[in-house]
mmCIF file of C-alpha atoms in Angstrom:
data_model
loop_
_atom_site.group_PDB
_atom_site.id
_atom_site.type_symbol
_atom_site.label_atom_id
_atom_site.label_comp_id
_atom_site.label_asym_id
_atom_site.label_seq_id
_atom_site.Cartn_x
_atom_site.Cartn_y
_atom_site.Cartn_z
ATOM 1 C CA MET A 285 21.768 20.021 -62.418
ATOM 2 C CA ARG A 286 19.993 16.776 -61.566
ATOM 3 C CA VAL A 287 23.012 14.512 -61.895
ATOM 4 C CA TRP A 288 21.346 11.121 -61.611
ATOM 5 C CA HIS A 289 18.482 12.098 -63.889
ATOM 6 C CA GLN A 290 20.978 13.255 -66.500
ATOM 7 C CA LEU A 291 23.082 10.099 -66.173
ATOM 8 C CA THR A 292 20.016 7.886 -66.522
ATOM 9 C CA ASP A 293 18.882 9.811 -69.585
ATOM 10 C CA PHE A 294 22.284 9.512 -71.270
ATOM 11 C CA VAL A 295 22.565 5.788 -70.529
ATOM 12 C CA GLN A 296 19.075 5.147 -71.869
ATOM 13 C CA ARG A 297 19.561 7.180 -75.047
ATOM 14 C CA HIS A 298 23.253 6.620 -75.748
ATOM 15 C CA GLY A 299 24.070 3.342 -74.045
ATOM 16 C CA ALA A 300 26.694 4.737 -71.671
ATOM 17 C CA ALA A 301 27.778 7.861 -69.804
ATOM 18 C CA ALA A 302 30.565 9.113 -67.551
ATOM 19 C CA LEU A 303 30.371 11.056 -64.308
ATOM 20 C CA ILE A 304 33.166 13.497 -63.429
ATOM 21 C CA THR A 305 33.235 14.693 -59.812
ATOM 22 C CA VAL A 306 35.514 17.084 -57.930
ATOM 23 C CA HIS A 307 36.467 14.639 -55.182
ATOM 24 C CA ASP A 308 38.943 16.694 -53.140
ATOM 25 C CA VAL A 309 40.393 20.220 -53.193
ATOM 26 C CA LYS A 310 43.528 21.648 -51.612
ATOM 27 C CA GLY A 311 44.161 25.354 -51.994
ATOM 28 C CA SER A 312 42.493 27.434 -54.679
ATOM 29 C CA ALA A 313 40.485 25.645 -57.383
ATOM 30 C CA PRO A 314 37.871 26.616 -59.994
ATOM 31 C CA ARG A 315 35.073 24.632 -58.307
ATOM 32 C CA GLU A 316 34.236 23.145 -54.943
ATOM 33 C CA VAL A 317 34.092 19.514 -53.823
ATOM 34 C CA GLY A 318 30.968 17.939 -55.291
ATOM 35 C CA ALA A 319 30.943 19.895 -58.577
ATOM 36 C CA ARG A 320 29.983 17.444 -61.314
ATOM 37 C CA MET A 321 29.755 16.861 -65.053
ATOM 38 C CA VAL A 322 27.885 14.143 -66.949
ATOM 39 C CA VAL A 323 29.451 13.134 -70.276
ATOM 40 C CA ARG A 324 28.007 11.299 -73.295
ATOM 41 C CA PRO A 325 30.087 8.902 -75.411
ATOM 42 C CA ASP A 326 30.223 11.500 -78.207
ATOM 43 C CA GLY A 327 31.754 14.057 -75.825
ATOM 44 C CA ALA A 328 28.675 16.207 -75.248
ATOM 45 C CA PHE A 329 28.196 17.044 -71.577
ATOM 46 C CA HIS A 330 26.133 18.787 -68.908
ATOM 47 C CA GLY A 331 27.543 20.624 -65.903
ATOM 48 C CA THR A 332 31.028 21.963 -65.239
ATOM 49 C CA ILE A 333 33.983 21.446 -62.930
ATOM 50 C CA GLY A 334 35.272 24.927 -63.679
ATOM 51 C CA GLY A 335 36.217 25.087 -67.340
ATOM 52 C CA GLY A 336 39.726 25.711 -68.631
ATOM 53 C CA GLN A 337 42.480 23.152 -69.078
ATOM 54 C CA LEU A 338 41.392 21.068 -66.088
ATOM 55 C CA GLU A 339 37.960 20.477 -67.564
ATOM 56 C CA PHE A 340 39.324 19.775 -71.057
ATOM 57 C CA ARG A 341 41.750 17.195 -69.693
ATOM 58 C CA MET A 342 39.134 15.426 -67.590
ATOM 59 C CA LEU A 343 36.745 15.312 -70.561
ATOM 60 C CA ASP A 344 39.458 13.659 -72.650
ATOM 61 C CA ILE A 345 40.018 11.040 -69.952
ATOM 62 C CA ALA A 346 36.277 10.425 -69.606
ATOM 63 C CA ARG A 347 35.897 9.901 -73.360
ATOM 64 C CA GLU A 348 38.824 7.454 -73.371
ATOM 65 C CA MET A 349 37.239 5.525 -70.505
ATOM 66 C CA LEU A 350 33.881 5.399 -72.303
ATOM 67 C CA MET A 351 35.559 4.089 -75.468
ATOM 68 C CA ALA A 352 37.149 1.308 -73.397
ATOM 69 C CA GLY A 353 33.749 0.297 -71.994
ATOM 70 C CA ARG A 354 32.357 0.199 -68.482
ATOM 71 C CA GLY A 355 35.268 -0.336 -66.125
ATOM 72 C CA PRO A 356 36.839 0.700 -62.816
ATOM 73 C CA ALA A 357 36.618 4.231 -61.512
ATOM 74 C CA ARG A 358 39.656 6.446 -61.764
ATOM 75 C CA ILE A 359 40.886 9.178 -59.435
ATOM 76 C CA VAL A 360 43.097 11.778 -61.115
ATOM 77 C CA ASP A 361 45.350 13.788 -58.792
ATOM 78 C CA GLN A 362 45.926 17.072 -60.606
ATOM 79 C CA ALA A 363 48.056 20.090 -59.706
ATOM 80 C CA LEU A 364 46.535 23.148 -61.360
ATOM 81 C CA GLY A 365 49.511 25.529 -61.507
ATOM 82 C CA PRO A 366 52.590 23.577 -62.674
ATOM 83 C CA ASP A 367 50.685 20.948 -64.701
ATOM 84 C CA LEU A 368 47.985 23.056 -66.351
ATOM 85 C CA GLY A 369 49.148 26.651 -66.008
ATOM 86 C CA GLN A 370 45.948 27.678 -64.224
ATOM 87 C CA CYS A 371 46.330 30.674 -61.948
ATOM 88 C CA CYS A 372 44.345 29.176 -59.049
ATOM 89 C CA GLY A 373 47.412 27.123 -58.181
ATOM 90 C CA GLY A 374 45.702 24.551 -55.954
ATOM 91 C CA ARG A 375 45.449 20.800 -56.270
ATOM 92 C CA VAL A 376 42.377 18.691 -56.976
ATOM 93 C CA LYS A 377 41.419 15.052 -57.082
ATOM 94 C CA ILE A 378 38.894 14.229 -59.778
ATOM 95 C CA LEU A 379 36.788 11.062 -59.662
ATOM 96 C CA ILE A 380 35.737 9.712 -63.081
ATOM 97 C CA GLU A 381 33.241 6.849 -63.422
ATOM 98 C CA THR A 382 31.538 5.108 -66.335
ATOM 99 C CA PHE A 383 28.005 3.698 -66.429
ATOM 100 C CA ASP A 384 25.962 1.584 -68.829
ATOM 101 C CA GLY A 385 22.739 -0.444 -68.849
ATOM 102 C CA ARG A 386 24.002 -2.736 -66.098
ATOM 103 C CA ASP A 387 23.758 0.204 -63.675
ATOM 104 C CA MET A 388 20.139 1.104 -64.369
ATOM 105 C CA GLU A 389 18.765 -0.412 -61.168
ATOM 106 C CA ASP A 390 21.147 1.626 -59.004
ATOM 107 C CA LEU A 391 20.589 4.744 -61.094
ATOM 108 C CA SER A 392 16.824 4.376 -60.773
ATOM 109 C CA GLY A 393 16.911 4.576 -56.976
ATOM 110 C CA LEU A 394 19.201 7.586 -57.037
ATOM 111 C CA THR A 395 17.042 9.328 -59.636
ATOM 112 C CA GLU A 396 13.957 8.817 -57.470
ATOM 113 C CA ALA A 397 15.706 10.301 -54.447
ATOM 114 C CA GLU A 398 16.791 13.279 -56.521
ATOM 115 C CA ALA A 399 13.255 13.827 -57.825
ATOM 116 C CA GLU A 400 11.905 14.133 -54.283
ATOM 117 C CA GLY A 401 13.821 17.404 -53.906
ATOM 118 C CA GLY A 402 16.109 18.604 -51.167
ATOM 119 C CA LEU A 403 19.525 17.286 -50.206
ATOM 120 C CA PHE A 404 20.446 13.694 -49.507
ATOM 121 C CA GLU A 405 23.691 12.047 -48.473
ATOM 122 C CA LEU A 406 25.338 8.897 -49.859
ATOM 123 C CA GLU A 407 27.976 6.693 -48.278
ATOM 124 C CA CYS A 408 30.508 5.690 -50.924
ATOM 125 C CA ARG A 409 33.258 3.098 -51.097
ATOM 126 C CA LEU A 410 35.302 1.350 -53.764
ATOM 127 C CA GLU A 411 34.217 -2.208 -54.446
ATOM 128 C CA ASP A 412 36.011 -4.188 -57.187
ATOM 129 C CA GLY A 413 37.285 -0.915 -58.557
ATOM 130 C CA ARG A 414 33.867 0.703 -58.892
ATOM 131 C CA VAL A 415 32.088 3.146 -56.583
ATOM 132 C CA LYS A 416 29.370 1.542 -54.491
ATOM 133 C CA ARG A 417 26.822 4.004 -53.125
ATOM 134 C CA ASP A 418 24.336 3.522 -50.291
ATOM 135 C CA PHE A 419 21.965 5.993 -48.705
ATOM 136 C CA ALA A 420 23.585 7.330 -45.558
ATOM 137 C CA SER A 421 22.271 5.957 -42.294
ATOM 138 C CA ALA A 422 21.408 8.296 -39.444
ATOM 139 C CA VAL A 423 22.783 5.691 -37.043
ATOM 140 C CA GLY A 424 26.110 5.171 -38.791
ATOM 141 C CA ASP A 425 28.320 2.089 -38.993
ATOM 142 C CA ASP A 426 31.750 1.972 -37.384
ATOM 143 C CA ARG A 427 32.801 -0.673 -39.918
ATOM 144 C CA TRP A 428 32.107 1.583 -42.884
ATOM 145 C CA THR A 429 35.137 3.168 -44.521
ATOM 146 C CA GLY A 430 34.915 5.469 -47.490
ATOM 147 C CA TRP A 431 33.592 8.938 -48.143
ATOM 148 C CA ARG A 432 30.275 10.762 -48.212
ATOM 149 C CA GLU A 433 28.685 12.654 -51.071
ATOM 150 C CA THR A 434 25.885 15.202 -50.932
ATOM 151 C CA HIS A 435 23.403 15.269 -53.804
ATOM 152 C CA GLY A 436 20.250 17.161 -54.688
ATOM 153 C CA GLU A 437 19.522 20.836 -54.296
ATOM 154 C CA ALA A 438 18.350 22.965 -51.387
ATOM 155 C CA ARG A 439 16.022 25.269 -53.303
ATOM 156 C CA THR A 440 14.850 28.508 -51.746
ATOM 157 C CA PRO A 441 11.074 28.930 -52.089
ATOM 158 C CA VAL A 442 9.908 32.012 -53.972
ATOM 159 C CA LEU A 443 6.308 33.220 -54.079
ATOM 160 C CA LEU A 444 5.981 35.330 -57.206
ATOM 161 C CA PHE A 445 2.700 37.239 -57.390
ATOM 162 C CA GLY A 446 1.952 38.416 -60.916
ATOM 163 C CA ALA A 447 2.277 36.939 -64.406
ATOM 164 C CA GLY A 448 2.854 40.140 -66.326
ATOM 165 C CA HIS A 449 5.855 40.992 -68.494
ATOM 166 C CA VAL A 450 8.314 41.218 -65.602
ATOM 167 C CA GLY A 451 6.962 38.072 -63.953
ATOM 168 C CA ARG A 452 7.398 36.137 -67.188
ATOM 169 C CA ALA A 453 10.941 37.403 -67.609
ATOM 170 C CA LEU A 454 11.740 36.604 -63.996
ATOM 171 C CA VAL A 455 10.709 32.941 -64.120
ATOM 172 C CA LEU A 456 13.085 32.493 -67.056
ATOM 173 C CA THR A 457 16.059 34.015 -65.212
ATOM 174 C CA LEU A 458 15.267 31.916 -62.115
ATOM 175 C CA ALA A 459 14.882 28.705 -64.133
ATOM 176 C CA PRO A 460 18.477 27.397 -63.872
ATOM 177 C CA LEU A 461 19.006 28.646 -60.320
ATOM 178 C CA PRO A 462 18.400 27.099 -56.854
ATOM 179 C CA PHE A 463 14.891 28.450 -56.380
ATOM 180 C CA ALA A 464 11.489 26.747 -56.256
ATOM 181 C CA VAL A 465 8.977 29.233 -57.631
ATOM 182 C CA ARG A 466 5.265 29.259 -56.843
ATOM 183 C CA TRP A 467 3.905 31.588 -59.527
ATOM 184 C CA LEU A 468 0.562 33.131 -58.634
ATOM 185 C CA ASP A 469 -1.997 35.147 -60.591
ATOM 186 C CA ASP A 470 -5.768 35.481 -60.247
ATOM 187 C CA ARG A 471 -6.492 35.980 -63.959
ATOM 188 C CA GLU A 472 -7.613 33.205 -66.263
ATOM 189 C CA GLY A 473 -5.105 32.554 -69.044
ATOM 190 C CA ALA A 474 -2.400 34.636 -67.388
ATOM 191 C CA PHE A 475 0.339 31.985 -67.624
ATOM 192 C CA PRO A 476 2.227 30.784 -70.713
ATOM 193 C CA SER A 477 1.586 27.233 -71.907
ATOM 194 C CA HIS A 478 5.012 26.038 -70.719
ATOM 195 C CA VAL A 479 6.916 26.969 -67.566
ATOM 196 C CA PRO A 480 10.389 25.919 -66.329
ATOM 197 C CA PRO A 481 10.647 22.723 -64.241
ATOM 198 C CA ASN A 482 11.294 24.658 -61.012
ATOM 199 C CA VAL A 483 8.109 26.725 -61.431
ATOM 200 C CA ARG A 484 4.564 25.826 -60.432
ATOM 201 C CA ALA A 485 1.942 28.143 -61.951
ATOM 202 C CA VAL A 486 -1.143 28.480 -59.725
ATOM 203 C CA ARG A 487 -4.420 30.304 -60.338
ATOM 204 C CA MET A 488 -4.634 32.342 -57.156
ATOM 205 C CA ARG A 489 -7.875 32.269 -55.162
ATOM 206 C CA ASP A 490 -6.822 33.586 -51.764
ATOM 207 C CA PRO A 491 -3.629 35.690 -51.543
ATOM 208 C CA ALA A 492 -3.737 35.783 -47.729
ATOM 209 C CA ALA A 493 -3.846 31.987 -47.592
ATOM 210 C CA GLU A 494 -0.825 31.806 -49.877
ATOM 211 C CA ILE A 495 1.144 34.050 -47.525
ATOM 212 C CA ASP A 496 -0.072 32.176 -44.438
ATOM 213 C CA GLY A 497 0.964 28.843 -45.942
ATOM 214 C CA ALA A 498 4.411 29.955 -47.108
ATOM 215 C CA ARG A 499 7.533 28.561 -45.479
ATOM 216 C CA PRO A 500 9.342 31.016 -43.157
ATOM 217 C CA ASP A 501 12.399 31.024 -45.464
ATOM 218 C CA SER A 502 10.377 32.046 -48.524
ATOM 219 C CA PHE A 503 11.197 35.070 -50.663
ATOM 220 C CA ILE A 504 8.122 37.118 -51.586
ATOM 221 C CA LEU A 505 7.892 39.139 -54.802
ATOM 222 C CA VAL A 506 4.809 41.241 -55.514
ATOM 223 C CA MET A 507 4.184 42.495 -59.054
ATOM 224 C CA THR A 508 0.515 42.005 -59.892
ATOM 225 C CA HIS A 509 -1.644 43.911 -62.366
ATOM 226 C CA ASP A 510 -3.555 45.676 -59.581
ATOM 227 C CA HIS A 511 -2.256 48.152 -56.977
ATOM 228 C CA PRO A 512 -4.890 47.320 -54.299
ATOM 229 C CA LEU A 513 -3.971 43.640 -54.716
ATOM 230 C CA ASP A 514 -0.277 44.542 -54.443
ATOM 231 C CA MET A 515 -1.111 46.382 -51.231
ATOM 232 C CA ALA A 516 -3.044 43.488 -49.683
ATOM 233 C CA ILE A 517 -0.337 40.921 -50.484
ATOM 234 C CA THR A 518 2.492 43.170 -49.288
ATOM 235 C CA VAL A 519 0.772 43.965 -45.989
ATOM 236 C CA ALA A 520 0.177 40.258 -45.346
ATOM 237 C CA ALA A 521 3.809 39.460 -46.156
ATOM 238 C CA LEU A 522 5.212 42.224 -43.940
ATOM 239 C CA ARG A 523 3.204 40.920 -41.010
ATOM 240 C CA ARG A 524 5.373 37.814 -41.139
ATOM 241 C CA ASP A 525 9.161 37.526 -40.894
ATOM 242 C CA PHE A 526 10.273 36.551 -44.391
ATOM 243 C CA PRO A 527 13.937 37.091 -45.377
ATOM 244 C CA TYR A 528 12.884 39.099 -48.434
ATOM 245 C CA VAL A 529 9.705 40.949 -49.374
ATOM 246 C CA GLY A 530 9.986 42.851 -52.645
ATOM 247 C CA LEU A 531 7.419 45.101 -54.303
ATOM 248 C CA ILE A 532 7.836 46.304 -57.868
ATOM 249 C CA GLY A 533 7.416 50.043 -58.279
ATOM 250 C CA SER A 534 8.972 53.472 -58.075
ATOM 251 C CA ALA A 535 9.946 55.542 -55.062
ATOM 252 C CA THR A 536 6.611 57.352 -55.483
ATOM 253 C CA LYS A 537 4.679 54.084 -55.255
ATOM 254 C CA ARG A 538 6.663 53.155 -52.168
ATOM 255 C CA ALA A 539 5.832 56.466 -50.488
ATOM 256 C CA ARG A 540 2.109 56.001 -51.123
ATOM 257 C CA PHE A 541 2.208 52.432 -49.843
ATOM 258 C CA GLU A 542 4.171 53.447 -46.745
ATOM 259 C CA LYS A 543 1.461 55.955 -45.821
ATOM 260 C CA ARG A 544 -1.136 53.193 -45.949
ATOM 261 C CA PHE A 545 1.125 50.781 -44.048
ATOM 262 C CA ARG A 546 1.320 53.261 -41.163
ATOM 263 C CA GLU A 547 -2.438 53.745 -41.187
ATOM 264 C CA LEU A 548 -2.756 49.964 -40.821
ATOM 265 C CA GLY A 549 -0.370 49.975 -37.872
ATOM 266 C CA LEU A 550 2.610 48.199 -39.401
ATOM 267 C CA PRO A 551 5.787 48.777 -37.340
ATOM 268 C CA GLU A 552 8.372 51.095 -38.855
ATOM 269 C CA ALA A 553 10.984 48.307 -38.877
ATOM 270 C CA LYS A 554 8.674 46.206 -41.019
ATOM 271 C CA ILE A 555 8.038 49.098 -43.383
ATOM 272 C CA ARG A 556 11.785 49.731 -43.741
ATOM 273 C CA SER A 557 12.409 46.053 -44.490
ATOM 274 C CA LEU A 558 10.352 46.213 -47.694
ATOM 275 C CA VAL A 559 12.496 46.161 -50.838
ATOM 276 C CA CYS A 560 10.908 48.667 -53.213
ATOM 277 C CA PRO A 561 12.052 49.384 -55.864
ATOM 278 C CA VAL A 562 13.287 45.823 -56.416
ATOM 279 C CA GLY A 563 16.659 44.943 -57.902
ATOM 280 C CA LEU A 564 20.260 45.900 -57.324
ATOM 281 C CA PRO A 565 21.168 49.566 -56.842
ATOM 282 C CA GLY A 566 22.545 51.262 -59.927
ATOM 283 C CA ILE A 567 20.569 49.220 -62.473
ATOM 284 C CA ALA A 568 17.847 51.586 -63.579
ATOM 285 C CA GLY A 569 16.675 49.946 -66.829
ATOM 286 C CA LYS A 570 12.941 49.327 -67.070
ATOM 287 C CA ASP A 571 12.963 46.629 -69.736
ATOM 288 C CA PRO A 572 11.421 43.468 -68.197
ATOM 289 C CA ALA A 573 14.522 41.411 -68.914
ATOM 290 C CA VAL A 574 16.749 44.007 -67.233
ATOM 291 C CA ILE A 575 14.523 44.172 -64.148
ATOM 292 C CA ALA A 576 14.414 40.365 -64.010
ATOM 293 C CA ALA A 577 18.195 40.085 -64.174
ATOM 294 C CA SER A 578 18.625 42.711 -61.467
ATOM 295 C CA VAL A 579 16.044 41.121 -59.161
ATOM 296 C CA THR A 580 17.536 37.654 -59.682
ATOM 297 C CA ALA A 581 20.979 38.929 -58.715
ATOM 298 C CA GLN A 582 19.475 40.509 -55.606
ATOM 299 C CA LEU A 583 17.745 37.272 -54.612
ATOM 300 C CA LEU A 584 21.001 35.369 -55.044
ATOM 301 C CA GLN A 585 22.744 37.966 -52.901
ATOM 302 C CA VAL A 586 20.178 37.657 -50.103
ATOM 303 C CA ARG A 587 20.246 33.858 -50.345
ATOM 304 C CA GLU A 588 24.030 33.730 -50.225
ATOM 305 C CA GLN A 589 24.507 36.229 -47.453
ATOM 306 C CA GLY A 590 21.663 34.955 -45.319
ATOM 307 C CA ARG A 591 20.588 38.500 -44.498
ATOM 308 C CA LEU A 592 17.117 39.846 -43.938
ATOM 309 C CA ALA A 593 15.826 42.163 -46.637
ATOM 310 C CA GLY A 594 15.771 44.962 -44.061
ATOM 311 C CA ASN A 595 19.552 44.841 -43.845
ATOM 312 C CA LEU A 596 19.980 45.553 -47.536
ATOM 313 C CA SER A 597 20.913 48.996 -48.741
ATOM 314 C CA PRO A 598 17.836 50.726 -50.204
ATOM 315 C CA PRO A 599 17.826 50.037 -53.960
ATOM 316 C CA ALA A 600 18.142 53.035 -56.241
ATOM 317 C CA ALA A 601 16.404 51.526 -59.245
ATOM 318 C CA SER A 602 12.927 52.494 -60.434
ATOM 319 C CA ASN A 603 10.363 49.955 -61.602
ATOM 320 C CA ASP A 604 7.479 52.261 -62.501
ATOM 321 C CA ARG A 605 4.115 50.544 -62.577
#
């Protein structure tokens, strides 16, 4: 969630908004430090700090603060077990702030930083009861006392080759997740009229150039309409060291491609690193939405674990093409 964008939007359209932040955690808690919610005066909200009684109580406090008008920030020290009956049993501090039109200048700068992408750090302190935020300095200031917040998202780049049924389903499942998708197809009119904000649809002219220009941490997914094109893209990808190279297809397709890979002189380790069929083992459905869900879970797994695709167990699914 783009927190500052959402806050700005709520303030502009509804006159005010509240920001709820998990400020500190001791022991087990539903969400980590930095989890956030943005709340409208009518109680509607975006984001979550974990749901359950904790979230309900913080929403009530935020609405009360919004009804009272823009005022000082509040830190709520909340035990989860004895106070709320939540099984996690830890303790959290929740920071709740209110904003209105007087904050638009500050919100504008933060929204711009968020729109640039990537992570950025803020130095925060209480000033007259409200949180004052400044962009963190690389040099630092010994006189500064307060805390630091991290904002933005570190999105993993994904090159998705192919705008067929599975490709279309996949961009929808990736839409709310921390991926930046470059969606590539060489056919005119292949893309839908609208794509999610984290997707850039590109009419592909030179597949090899796309692979050559990709960041080293990119995930590569190949599912075009043409097997020779699949082959060319996959070979180019396997000649680099990407964390994940996935090719849609059955075990039979993989065997045929492997034969050609060896003829082209690709090392066996590179051939073994290819994920084909794509998706988590045990999910064998061939409906595009099922394949998309399975592949998305696999990408999240690779992203979270930080493993190379070659270290994954060979998937047992079949994505016949």
